[in-house]
PDB file of C-alpha atoms in Angstrom:
ATOM      1  CA  UNK A   1     -19.517 -11.969  -8.416  1.00  0.00           C
ATOM      2  CA  UNK A   2     -19.801 -11.327 -11.934  1.00  0.00           C
ATOM      3  CA  UNK A   3     -22.718  -8.741 -11.619  1.00  0.00           C
ATOM      4  CA  UNK A   4     -20.387  -7.029  -9.179  1.00  0.00           C
ATOM      5  CA  UNK A   5     -17.674  -7.035 -11.446  1.00  0.00           C
ATOM      6  CA  UNK A   6     -20.210  -5.215 -14.400  1.00  0.00           C
ATOM      7  CA  UNK A   7     -21.078  -2.759 -11.625  1.00  0.00           C
ATOM      8  CA  UNK A   8     -17.581  -1.340 -11.015  1.00  0.00           C
ATOM      9  CA  UNK A   9     -16.247  -2.175 -14.878  1.00  0.00           C
ATOM     10  CA  UNK A  10     -17.174   1.487 -15.747  1.00  0.00           C
ATOM     11  CA  UNK A  11     -15.880   2.662 -12.672  1.00  0.00           C
ATOM     12  CA  UNK A  12     -12.776   1.470 -12.509  1.00  0.00           C
ATOM     13  CA  UNK A  13     -12.380   2.019 -16.849  1.00  0.00           C
ATOM     14  CA  UNK A  14     -12.811   5.601 -15.454  1.00  0.00           C
ATOM     15  CA  UNK A  15     -10.061   5.298 -13.118  1.00  0.00           C
ATOM     16  CA  UNK A  16      -7.797   4.068 -15.152  1.00  0.00           C
ATOM     17  CA  UNK A  17      -8.868   6.404 -17.507  1.00  0.00           C
ATOM     18  CA  UNK A  18      -8.518   9.524 -14.995  1.00  0.00           C
ATOM     19  CA  UNK A  19      -4.695   8.199 -14.372  1.00  0.00           C
ATOM     20  CA  UNK A  20      -4.473   8.127 -17.747  1.00  0.00           C
ATOM     21  CA  UNK A  21      -5.508  11.956 -18.328  1.00  0.00           C
ATOM     22  CA  UNK A  22      -3.185  12.845 -14.925  1.00  0.00           C
ATOM     23  CA  UNK A  23      -0.122  11.244 -16.863  1.00  0.00           C
ATOM     24  CA  UNK A  24      -0.935  13.530 -20.128  1.00  0.00           C
ATOM     25  CA  UNK A  25      -0.848  16.518 -17.008  1.00  0.00           C
ATOM     26  CA  UNK A  26       2.415  15.971 -16.205  1.00  0.00           C
ATOM     27  CA  UNK A  27       3.346  15.365 -19.325  1.00  0.00           C
ATOM     28  CA  UNK A  28       2.760  18.647 -20.091  1.00  0.00           C
ATOM     29  CA  UNK A  29       3.982  20.213 -17.337  1.00  0.00           C
ATOM     30  CA  UNK A  30       7.766  19.248 -18.466  1.00  0.00           C
ATOM     31  CA  UNK A  31       6.833  20.221 -21.679  1.00  0.00           C
ATOM     32  CA  UNK A  32       6.092  24.094 -19.722  1.00  0.00           C
ATOM     33  CA  UNK A  33       9.800  23.284 -17.323  1.00  0.00           C
ATOM     34  CA  UNK A  34      11.548  22.953 -19.735  1.00  0.00           C
ATOM     35  CA  UNK A  35      10.655  25.924 -22.254  1.00  0.00           C
ATOM     36  CA  UNK A  36      11.235  27.816 -19.172  1.00  0.00           C
ATOM     37  CA  UNK A  37      14.212  26.827 -18.623  1.00  0.00           C
ATOM     38  CA  UNK A  38      14.958  27.408 -21.855  1.00  0.00           C
ATOM     39  CA  UNK A  39      13.696  31.260 -21.965  1.00  0.00           C
ATOM     40  CA  UNK A  40      15.419  31.556 -19.164  1.00  0.00           C
ATOM     41  CA  UNK A  41      18.735  30.457 -19.777  1.00  0.00           C
ATOM     42  CA  UNK A  42      18.790  33.031 -23.220  1.00  0.00           C
ATOM     43  CA  UNK A  43      17.487  35.895 -20.529  1.00  0.00           C
ATOM     44  CA  UNK A  44      20.090  34.824 -18.081  1.00  0.00           C
ATOM     45  CA  UNK A  45      17.958  34.591 -15.209  1.00  0.00           C
ATOM     46  CA  UNK A  46      18.304  31.543 -12.803  1.00  0.00           C
ATOM     47  CA  UNK A  47      15.155  29.496 -12.090  1.00  0.00           C
ATOM     48  CA  UNK A  48      16.870  26.733  -9.173  1.00  0.00           C
ATOM     49  CA  UNK A  49      14.980  22.990  -9.405  1.00  0.00           C
ATOM     50  CA  UNK A  50      13.680  23.371 -12.566  1.00  0.00           C
ATOM     51  CA  UNK A  51      15.440  20.076 -13.953  1.00  0.00           C
ATOM     52  CA  UNK A  52      14.569  18.771 -10.450  1.00  0.00           C
ATOM     53  CA  UNK A  53      10.842  19.378 -10.771  1.00  0.00           C
ATOM     54  CA  UNK A  54      10.743  17.823 -14.656  1.00  0.00           C
ATOM     55  CA  UNK A  55      12.272  14.474 -13.546  1.00  0.00           C
ATOM     56  CA  UNK A  56       9.697  14.476 -10.288  1.00  0.00           C
ATOM     57  CA  UNK A  57       7.707  15.536 -12.906  1.00  0.00           C
ATOM     58  CA  UNK A  58       8.972  12.117 -15.289  1.00  0.00           C
ATOM     59  CA  UNK A  59       8.191   9.495 -12.811  1.00  0.00           C
ATOM     60  CA  UNK A  60       4.542  10.882 -11.730  1.00  0.00           C
ATOM     61  CA  UNK A  61       3.519  10.845 -15.249  1.00  0.00           C
ATOM     62  CA  UNK A  62       5.104   7.345 -16.022  1.00  0.00           C
ATOM     63  CA  UNK A  63       4.004   5.702 -12.882  1.00  0.00           C
ATOM     64  CA  UNK A  64       0.487   7.507 -13.310  1.00  0.00           C
ATOM     65  CA  UNK A  65       0.605   5.715 -16.636  1.00  0.00           C
ATOM     66  CA  UNK A  66       0.971   1.954 -15.971  1.00  0.00           C
ATOM     67  CA  UNK A  67      -2.771   0.818 -15.582  1.00  0.00           C
ATOM     68  CA  UNK A  68      -4.251   2.383 -18.511  1.00  0.00           C
ATOM     69  CA  UNK A  69      -1.007   2.099 -20.636  1.00  0.00           C
ATOM     70  CA  UNK A  70      -2.098  -1.785 -19.353  1.00  0.00           C
ATOM     71  CA  UNK A  71      -5.125  -2.181 -20.124  1.00  0.00           C
ATOM     72  CA  UNK A  72      -4.798  -0.495 -24.104  1.00  0.00           C
ATOM     73  CA  UNK A  73      -2.565  -3.238 -24.927  1.00  0.00           C
ATOM     74  CA  UNK A  74       0.874  -0.458 -24.550  1.00  0.00           C
ATOM     75  CA  UNK A  75       3.066  -2.547 -22.188  1.00  0.00           C
ATOM     76  CA  UNK A  76       4.933  -5.425 -24.064  1.00  0.00           C
ATOM     77  CA  UNK A  77       2.925  -8.760 -24.044  1.00  0.00           C
ATOM     78  CA  UNK A  78       4.565 -11.668 -26.345  1.00  0.00           C
ATOM     79  CA  UNK A  79       1.733 -12.947 -28.057  1.00  0.00           C
ATOM     80  CA  UNK A  80       4.277 -15.234 -29.775  1.00  0.00           C
ATOM     81  CA  UNK A  81       5.453 -16.793 -27.013  1.00  0.00           C
ATOM     82  CA  UNK A  82       1.574 -17.170 -25.603  1.00  0.00           C
ATOM     83  CA  UNK A  83       0.480 -18.705 -29.136  1.00  0.00           C
ATOM     84  CA  UNK A  84       3.004 -22.293 -28.707  1.00  0.00           C
ATOM     85  CA  UNK A  85       0.989 -22.806 -25.594  1.00  0.00           C
ATOM     86  CA  UNK A  86      -1.815 -24.247 -27.134  1.00  0.00           C
ATOM     87  CA  UNK A  87      -4.803 -25.160 -25.138  1.00  0.00           C
ATOM     88  CA  UNK A  88      -2.940 -23.835 -22.330  1.00  0.00           C
ATOM     89  CA  UNK A  89      -2.583 -20.993 -23.198  1.00  0.00           C
ATOM     90  CA  UNK A  90      -5.346 -19.644 -20.221  1.00  0.00           C
ATOM     91  CA  UNK A  91      -3.647 -21.278 -17.735  1.00  0.00           C
ATOM     92  CA  UNK A  92       0.109 -19.594 -18.820  1.00  0.00           C
ATOM     93  CA  UNK A  93      -1.963 -16.099 -18.835  1.00  0.00           C
ATOM     94  CA  UNK A  94      -3.525 -16.661 -15.683  1.00  0.00           C
ATOM     95  CA  UNK A  95      -0.298 -17.151 -14.019  1.00  0.00           C
ATOM     96  CA  UNK A  96       0.770 -14.433 -15.259  1.00  0.00           C
ATOM     97  CA  UNK A  97      -1.501 -12.212 -14.301  1.00  0.00           C
ATOM     98  CA  UNK A  98      -1.109 -13.898 -10.729  1.00  0.00           C
ATOM     99  CA  UNK A  99       2.554 -13.010 -10.991  1.00  0.00           C
ATOM    100  CA  UNK A 100       2.215  -9.243 -12.060  1.00  0.00           C
ATOM    101  CA  UNK A 101      -1.284  -8.374  -9.308  1.00  0.00           C
ATOM    102  CA  UNK A 102       1.865  -9.986  -6.635  1.00  0.00           C
ATOM    103  CA  UNK A 103       4.158  -7.641  -7.615  1.00  0.00           C
ATOM    104  CA  UNK A 104       2.354  -4.637  -8.375  1.00  0.00           C
ATOM    105  CA  UNK A 105       0.461  -5.345  -4.867  1.00  0.00           C
ATOM    106  CA  UNK A 106       4.206  -5.777  -3.786  1.00  0.00           C
ATOM    107  CA  UNK A 107       5.095  -2.221  -5.400  1.00  0.00           C
ATOM    108  CA  UNK A 108       2.162  -0.303  -4.391  1.00  0.00           C
ATOM    109  CA  UNK A 109       2.481  -1.095  -0.666  1.00  0.00           C
ATOM    110  CA  UNK A 110       6.622   0.010  -0.711  1.00  0.00           C
ATOM    111  CA  UNK A 111       6.352   3.069  -2.845  1.00  0.00           C
ATOM    112  CA  UNK A 112       3.314   4.009  -0.062  1.00  0.00           C
ATOM    113  CA  UNK A 113       5.716   3.138   3.132  1.00  0.00           C
ATOM    114  CA  UNK A 114       8.311   5.070   0.908  1.00  0.00           C
ATOM    115  CA  UNK A 115       5.687   7.741   1.361  1.00  0.00           C
ATOM    116  CA  UNK A 116       5.117   7.572   4.781  1.00  0.00           C
ATOM    117  CA  UNK A 117       8.378   7.594   6.131  1.00  0.00           C
ATOM    118  CA  UNK A 118       9.663  10.357   4.028  1.00  0.00           C
ATOM    119  CA  UNK A 119       6.336  12.130   5.542  1.00  0.00           C
ATOM    120  CA  UNK A 120       7.209  11.108   8.941  1.00  0.00           C
ATOM    121  CA  UNK A 121      11.377  11.971   8.759  1.00  0.00           C
ATOM    122  CA  UNK A 122      10.877  15.200   7.173  1.00  0.00           C
ATOM    123  CA  UNK A 123      12.800  13.517   4.353  1.00  0.00           C
ATOM    124  CA  UNK A 124      13.421  16.514   1.798  1.00  0.00           C
ATOM    125  CA  UNK A 125      15.560  16.708  -1.917  1.00  0.00           C
ATOM    126  CA  UNK A 126      19.045  17.403  -2.567  1.00  0.00           C
ATOM    127  CA  UNK A 127      18.665  19.718  -4.825  1.00  0.00           C
ATOM    128  CA  UNK A 128      19.116  23.670  -4.045  1.00  0.00           C
ATOM    129  CA  UNK A 129      14.793  23.382  -4.135  1.00  0.00           C
ATOM    130  CA  UNK A 130      14.616  20.976  -0.458  1.00  0.00           C
ATOM    131  CA  UNK A 131      10.964  19.864  -1.770  1.00  0.00           C
ATOM    132  CA  UNK A 132       9.533  17.711   0.767  1.00  0.00           C
ATOM    133  CA  UNK A 133      10.390  14.377  -0.798  1.00  0.00           C
ATOM    134  CA  UNK A 134       6.632  12.424   0.047  1.00  0.00           C
ATOM    135  CA  UNK A 135       5.425  15.300  -2.075  1.00  0.00           C
ATOM    136  CA  UNK A 136       6.769  14.581  -5.646  1.00  0.00           C
ATOM    137  CA  UNK A 137       6.697  10.397  -4.364  1.00  0.00           C
ATOM    138  CA  UNK A 138       3.028  10.636  -3.925  1.00  0.00           C
ATOM    139  CA  UNK A 139       2.019  10.327  -7.501  1.00  0.00           C
ATOM    140  CA  UNK A 140       4.187   7.002  -7.922  1.00  0.00           C
ATOM    141  CA  UNK A 141       2.449   5.414  -4.476  1.00  0.00           C
ATOM    142  CA  UNK A 142      -0.731   7.035  -6.290  1.00  0.00           C
ATOM    143  CA  UNK A 143       0.103   5.334  -9.767  1.00  0.00           C
ATOM    144  CA  UNK A 144       1.367   2.348  -8.347  1.00  0.00           C
ATOM    145  CA  UNK A 145      -1.751   1.573  -5.835  1.00  0.00           C
ATOM    146  CA  UNK A 146      -3.520   1.799  -9.291  1.00  0.00           C
ATOM    147  CA  UNK A 147      -1.534  -0.440 -11.319  1.00  0.00           C
ATOM    148  CA  UNK A 148      -2.183  -3.001  -8.789  1.00  0.00           C
ATOM    149  CA  UNK A 149      -6.263  -2.629  -8.831  1.00  0.00           C
ATOM    150  CA  UNK A 150      -5.893  -2.749 -12.761  1.00  0.00           C
ATOM    151  CA  UNK A 151      -3.794  -6.674 -12.168  1.00  0.00           C
ATOM    152  CA  UNK A 152      -6.069  -7.382  -9.835  1.00  0.00           C
ATOM    153  CA  UNK A 153      -9.033  -6.644 -11.832  1.00  0.00           C
ATOM    154  CA  UNK A 154      -7.450  -8.290 -14.929  1.00  0.00           C
ATOM    155  CA  UNK A 155      -6.928 -11.471 -12.772  1.00  0.00           C
ATOM    156  CA  UNK A 156     -10.175 -11.872 -11.375  1.00  0.00           C
ATOM    157  CA  UNK A 157     -11.558 -11.474 -14.846  1.00  0.00           C
ATOM    158  CA  UNK A 158      -9.977 -14.439 -15.737  1.00  0.00           C
ATOM    159  CA  UNK A 159     -10.402 -16.482 -13.327  1.00  0.00           C
ATOM    160  CA  UNK A 160     -14.421 -15.812 -14.040  1.00  0.00           C
ATOM    161  CA  UNK A 161     -14.382 -15.027 -17.750  1.00  0.00           C
ATOM    162  CA  UNK A 162     -11.554 -16.308 -18.985  1.00  0.00           C
ATOM    163  CA  UNK A 163     -10.212 -13.249 -20.639  1.00  0.00           C
ATOM    164  CA  UNK A 164      -8.736 -10.330 -19.044  1.00  0.00           C
ATOM    165  CA  UNK A 165     -10.173  -6.820 -19.752  1.00  0.00           C
ATOM    166  CA  UNK A 166      -6.780  -5.657 -22.049  1.00  0.00           C
ATOM    167  CA  UNK A 167      -8.067  -4.552 -25.047  1.00  0.00           C
ATOM    168  CA  UNK A 168      -5.187  -3.505 -27.565  1.00  0.00           C
ATOM    169  CA  UNK A 169      -5.348  -0.342 -29.477  1.00  0.00           C
ATOM    170  CA  UNK A 170      -1.968  -1.873 -31.299  1.00  0.00           C
ATOM    171  CA  UNK A 171      -1.531  -4.956 -33.801  1.00  0.00           C
ATOM    172  CA  UNK A 172       0.198  -7.549 -31.707  1.00  0.00           C
TER     173      UNK A 172
END
């Protein structure tokens, strides 16, 4: 089982990095939309739906960044509290990873179900753009699925190696 994890390590890390890059692209797209919106307003040109699209991009950027941020130690981790458990730290950390895995899988399931039903029902946004909602919800579902994979990966690593895959770029 550990050999399988070693073979999957590089593809999984690549998946998390790719999701982080896609998140960065969405952030740049927000910058472009807001800049175009400012320019359009200065030139008295109507740019309908720009605020809606900036919001869609913000949700997409957030969800696509979750897994990458997790493995880079960017999420809040209460190391001070974990330090109080001493020898039981591993057990507490493993239980926390299990709970996070369960909730992230539920999030991925419900986000995917939301996309499916939006597609089936032909839901569109309420703004002037009338964008099909399944299109703008898709990055939320994909990001949630990647986050669930990341938590499963970390939980299995905790069980097999007694260590997660979180490499903190910041000081805890």
